[in-house]
Amino acid sequence: DTAVSQTPKYLVTQMGNDKSIKCEQNLGHDTMYWYKQDSKKFLKIMFSYNNKELIINETVPNRFSPKSPDKAHLNLHINSLELGDSAVYFCASGRMEKLFFGSGTQLSVL
Amino acid sequence: AQSVAQPEDQVNVAEGNPLTVKCTYSVSGNPYLFWYVQYPNRGLQFLLKYITGDNLVKGSYGFEAEFNKSQTSFHLKKPSALVSDSALYFCAVINNNNDMRFGAGTRLTVKP
């Protein structure tokens, strides 16, 4: 069974659209995260959720909003997509001492 | 601010040779340092970590890293590289806000 799974794997969409990326973990972790990996492979943390509470919010545009319906899920909603949002988005869970990552969602905004 | 730097974008080694992927850190206080590996089309996988204790840390797949306080380095090493080690390697540090900051990544290519 996949420990951290995110869908879709690929997402191609037009500028201005609203899209969501789903993430689920079956590891029983309390904390989940979203990371953005840009074209230069640089990873930046976007959000983390601990027991439904947002505890990190880096300088991310408010077009991005994480939604956690329960401890096992942390979905990423993106409104009014822009070209610069094109990247690979990774979900992760666990404690900072050891993170488990999903396989990534490659978002392409046209 | 806590940060790590990976000075090399690309490292090429021949199979069977030792490999080193470099990482230097800038932290206040005691650093919590990590190495992750990313295979193509996959998420990052934890390799090893240094929290405290022995300066030489052993991790997955035969990798090890040496914490060097005087040189503020945490280089990743393996005595004998395999073609299957070819991947993207990230050094990381936990910062004061308790979130993980990654380096820019180093692409390792092991040639047969």
CSV table of C-alpha atoms in Angstrom, one decimal:
chain,number,residue,atom,x,y,z
A,1,ASP,CA,0.0,0.0,0.0
A,2,THR,CA,1.2,3.5,-0.9
A,3,ALA,CA,2.0,5.4,2.3
A,4,VAL,CA,1.4,8.9,0.9
A,5,SER,CA,-0.6,9.1,-2.3
A,6,GLN,CA,-1.6,12.2,-4.2
A,7,THR,CA,-3.8,12.7,-7.3
A,8,PRO,CA,-3.6,13.5,-10.0
A,9,LYS,CA,-0.1,12.7,-11.1
A,10,TYR,CA,-0.3,15.2,-14.0
A,11,LEU,CA,-2.5,18.2,-14.3
A,12,VAL,CA,-2.6,20.4,-17.4
A,13,THR,CA,-4.9,23.4,-17.3
A,14,GLN,CA,-5.5,26.9,-18.6
A,15,MET,CA,-4.6,30.2,-16.9
A,16,GLY,CA,-7.4,31.4,-14.6
A,17,ASN,CA,-8.8,28.0,-13.8
A,18,ASP,CA,-9.3,26.7,-10.3
A,19,LYS,CA,-7.9,23.2,-9.5
A,20,SER,CA,-7.4,20.9,-6.6
A,21,ILE,CA,-4.7,18.3,-5.8
A,22,LYS,CA,-5.6,15.6,-3.3
A,23,CYS,CA,-3.3,13.9,-0.8
A,24,GLU,CA,-3.9,11.0,1.5
A,25,GLN,CA,-1.6,9.3,4.0
A,26,ASN,CA,-2.2,5.9,5.7
A,27,LEU,CA,0.6,6.2,8.2
A,28,GLY,CA,-1.3,7.7,11.0
A,29,HIS,CA,0.8,10.8,11.1
A,30,ASP,CA,-0.5,14.0,12.8
A,31,THR,CA,1.2,16.4,10.4
A,32,MET,CA,1.0,16.8,6.7
A,33,TYR,CA,2.8,19.2,4.4
A,34,TRP,CA,2.7,20.6,0.9
A,35,TYR,CA,6.0,21.4,-0.9
A,36,LYS,CA,6.5,23.1,-4.3
A,37,GLN,CA,9.4,22.0,-6.5
A,38,ASP,CA,10.2,24.5,-9.2
A,39,SER,CA,11.9,24.0,-12.5
A,40,LYS,CA,15.3,24.2,-10.9
A,41,LYS,CA,14.4,21.4,-8.6
A,42,PHE,CA,14.4,23.7,-5.5
A,43,LEU,CA,12.0,22.5,-2.9
A,44,LYS,CA,10.0,25.1,-0.8
A,45,ILE,CA,7.6,24.4,1.9
A,46,MET,CA,4.1,25.8,1.4
A,47,PHE,CA,2.0,24.6,4.2
A,48,SER,CA,1.7,22.2,7.0
A,49,TYR,CA,-1.3,21.0,9.0
A,50,ASN,CA,-1.2,19.5,12.5
A,51,ASN,CA,-4.6,18.2,13.8
A,52,LYS,CA,-6.4,20.4,11.3
A,53,GLU,CA,-4.5,23.5,12.4
A,54,LEU,CA,-2.3,25.4,10.0
A,55,ILE,CA,1.0,25.8,11.6
A,56,ILE,CA,3.2,27.0,8.7
A,57,ASN,CA,2.2,29.3,5.9
A,58,GLU,CA,5.2,30.5,4.0
A,59,THR,CA,4.9,33.5,1.7
A,60,VAL,CA,2.4,31.7,-0.5
A,61,PRO,CA,-0.3,33.7,-2.4
A,62,ASN,CA,-3.7,33.4,-0.9
A,63,ARG,CA,-4.8,31.8,-4.2
A,64,PHE,CA,-3.4,28.6,-2.6
A,65,SER,CA,-5.5,27.2,0.2
A,66,PRO,CA,-5.0,23.9,2.0
A,67,LYS,CA,-8.0,21.9,3.1
A,68,SER,CA,-7.9,19.1,5.6
A,69,PRO,CA,-11.2,17.2,6.0
A,70,ASP,CA,-9.5,14.8,8.4
A,71,LYS,CA,-6.1,13.8,9.8
A,72,ALA,CA,-5.4,11.5,6.8
A,73,HIS,CA,-6.0,14.1,4.1
A,74,LEU,CA,-4.6,17.4,3.1
A,75,ASN,CA,-5.8,18.8,-0.2
A,76,LEU,CA,-4.4,21.8,-2.0
A,77,HIS,CA,-6.8,24.1,-3.8
A,78,ILE,CA,-5.5,26.7,-6.2
A,79,ASN,CA,-7.6,29.5,-7.6
A,80,SER,CA,-7.0,31.6,-10.6
A,81,LEU,CA,-4.1,29.7,-11.8
A,82,GLU,CA,-1.1,31.6,-13.2
A,83,LEU,CA,1.7,30.5,-15.5
A,84,GLY,CA,4.2,30.8,-12.6
A,85,ASP,CA,2.3,28.1,-10.7
A,86,SER,CA,3.6,25.5,-13.1
A,87,ALA,CA,5.7,23.2,-10.9
A,88,VAL,CA,5.7,19.8,-9.2
A,89,TYR,CA,3.8,19.8,-6.0
A,90,PHE,CA,4.7,17.2,-3.3
A,91,CYS,CA,2.6,16.2,-0.4
A,92,ALA,CA,4.4,14.8,2.7
A,93,SER,CA,3.5,13.5,6.1
A,94,GLY,CA,5.3,12.7,9.3
A,95,ARG,CA,7.5,14.5,11.8
A,96,MET,CA,10.2,16.8,10.7
A,97,GLU,CA,12.8,14.2,11.8
A,98,LYS,CA,11.6,11.9,9.0
A,99,LEU,CA,9.2,12.9,6.2
A,100,PHE,CA,7.4,10.6,3.8
A,101,PHE,CA,6.6,12.1,0.4
A,102,GLY,CA,4.1,11.4,-2.2
A,103,SER,CA,5.2,10.9,-5.8
A,104,GLY,CA,4.3,14.4,-6.8
A,105,THR,CA,1.8,16.2,-9.1
A,106,GLN,CA,3.2,17.9,-12.1
A,107,LEU,CA,1.1,21.0,-12.7
A,108,SER,CA,1.3,22.7,-16.1
A,109,VAL,CA,-0.5,26.0,-16.6
A,110,LEU,CA,-0.9,27.0,-20.2
B,1,ALA,CA,18.2,31.7,9.4
B,2,GLN,CA,18.9,28.1,9.2
B,3,SER,CA,19.9,27.0,5.7
B,4,VAL,CA,21.9,24.5,3.7
B,5,ALA,CA,23.9,24.9,0.5
B,6,GLN,CA,24.8,22.3,-2.1
B,7,PRO,CA,27.6,23.8,-4.1
B,8,GLU,CA,27.4,21.3,-7.0
B,9,ASP,CA,24.5,21.1,-9.4
B,10,GLN,CA,25.9,17.9,-10.9
B,11,VAL,CA,28.2,15.1,-9.8
B,12,ASN,CA,29.4,12.5,-12.2
B,13,VAL,CA,31.2,9.3,-11.1
B,14,ALA,CA,32.1,5.9,-12.6
B,15,GLU,CA,30.4,2.9,-11.2
B,16,GLY,CA,32.5,1.3,-8.4
B,17,ASN,CA,34.2,4.6,-7.5
B,18,PRO,CA,33.6,6.4,-4.3
B,19,LEU,CA,31.1,9.3,-4.4
B,20,THR,CA,30.7,12.4,-2.4
B,21,VAL,CA,27.8,14.9,-2.6
B,22,LYS,CA,28.6,18.1,-0.8
B,23,CYS,CA,26.5,20.0,1.7
B,24,THR,CA,27.3,22.9,3.9
B,25,TYR,CA,25.1,24.4,6.6
B,26,SER,CA,24.5,27.7,8.3
B,27,VAL,CA,22.6,27.4,11.5
B,28,SER,CA,22.5,28.9,15.0
B,29,GLY,CA,22.7,26.3,17.7
B,30,ASN,CA,22.9,22.6,17.1
B,31,PRO,CA,21.9,21.6,13.6
B,32,TYR,CA,19.4,18.9,12.6
B,33,LEU,CA,20.6,17.7,9.2
B,34,PHE,CA,19.2,15.3,6.7
B,35,TRP,CA,19.7,13.8,3.3
B,36,TYR,CA,16.9,12.8,1.0
B,37,VAL,CA,17.0,11.2,-2.5
B,38,GLN,CA,14.6,11.7,-5.3
B,39,TYR,CA,14.4,9.1,-8.1
B,40,PRO,CA,12.8,10.1,-11.4
B,41,ASN,CA,9.0,10.6,-11.1
B,42,ARG,CA,9.1,9.8,-7.4
B,43,GLY,CA,8.8,11.6,-4.2
B,44,LEU,CA,11.7,12.2,-1.9
B,45,GLN,CA,12.9,9.4,0.2
B,46,PHE,CA,14.7,9.7,3.5
B,47,LEU,CA,18.3,8.5,3.5
B,48,LEU,CA,19.8,9.6,6.9
B,49,LYS,CA,19.8,12.2,9.5
B,50,TYR,CA,22.2,13.8,12.1
B,51,ILE,CA,20.6,15.0,15.3
B,52,THR,CA,23.4,14.3,17.8
B,53,GLY,CA,26.0,11.7,18.7
B,54,ASP,CA,28.5,10.2,16.3
B,55,ASN,CA,29.7,12.4,13.5
B,56,LEU,CA,29.5,9.6,11.0
B,57,VAL,CA,25.9,8.7,10.3
B,58,LYS,CA,25.0,5.6,8.3
B,59,GLY,CA,21.8,5.5,6.3
B,60,SER,CA,19.9,3.6,3.6
B,61,TYR,CA,21.4,1.9,0.5
B,62,GLY,CA,25.0,2.0,1.9
B,63,PHE,CA,25.1,5.8,2.1
B,64,GLU,CA,26.7,7.6,5.0
B,65,ALA,CA,27.3,11.2,5.9
B,66,GLU,CA,29.9,12.9,8.0
B,67,PHE,CA,29.0,15.8,10.2
B,68,ASN,CA,32.0,18.2,10.4
B,69,LYS,CA,31.4,21.1,12.8
B,70,SER,CA,34.6,23.0,12.1
B,71,GLN,CA,33.8,23.0,8.3
B,72,THR,CA,30.0,23.3,8.8
B,73,SER,CA,29.6,20.5,6.4
B,74,PHE,CA,27.5,17.4,6.1
B,75,HIS,CA,28.7,15.6,3.0
B,76,LEU,CA,27.0,12.5,1.7
B,77,LYS,CA,29.3,9.6,0.8
B,78,LYS,CA,29.3,6.1,-0.5
B,79,PRO,CA,32.4,3.9,-0.9
B,80,SER,CA,31.4,2.3,-4.2
B,81,ALA,CA,28.8,3.9,-6.5
B,82,LEU,CA,26.1,2.0,-8.4
B,83,VAL,CA,24.4,3.0,-11.6
B,84,SER,CA,21.1,2.7,-9.6
B,85,ASP,CA,22.3,5.5,-7.3
B,86,SER,CA,21.8,8.0,-10.1
B,87,ALA,CA,19.2,10.4,-8.7
B,88,LEU,CA,18.7,13.9,-7.3
B,89,TYR,CA,20.0,14.3,-3.8
B,90,PHE,CA,18.8,17.0,-1.3
B,91,CYS,CA,20.5,18.1,1.9
B,92,ALA,CA,18.1,19.6,4.4
B,93,VAL,CA,18.0,21.3,7.8
B,94,ILE,CA,15.3,21.9,10.3
B,95,ASN,CA,15.1,25.6,11.1
B,96,ASN,CA,14.0,27.6,14.2
B,97,ASN,CA,10.3,27.4,13.1
B,98,ASN,CA,10.6,23.6,13.0
B,99,ASP,CA,10.1,23.3,9.3
B,100,MET,CA,12.5,21.6,6.9
B,101,ARG,CA,14.6,23.7,4.5
B,102,PHE,CA,16.0,21.9,1.5
B,103,GLY,CA,19.1,22.7,-0.5
B,104,ALA,CA,18.9,23.2,-4.2
B,105,GLY,CA,19.7,19.6,-5.0
B,106,THR,CA,22.6,17.8,-6.7
B,107,ARG,CA,22.1,15.5,-9.6
B,108,LEU,CA,24.3,12.4,-9.3
B,109,THR,CA,25.0,10.4,-12.4
B,110,VAL,CA,26.8,7.1,-12.1
B,111,LYS,CA,28.1,5.8,-15.4
B,112,PRO,CA,28.8,2.2,-16.0
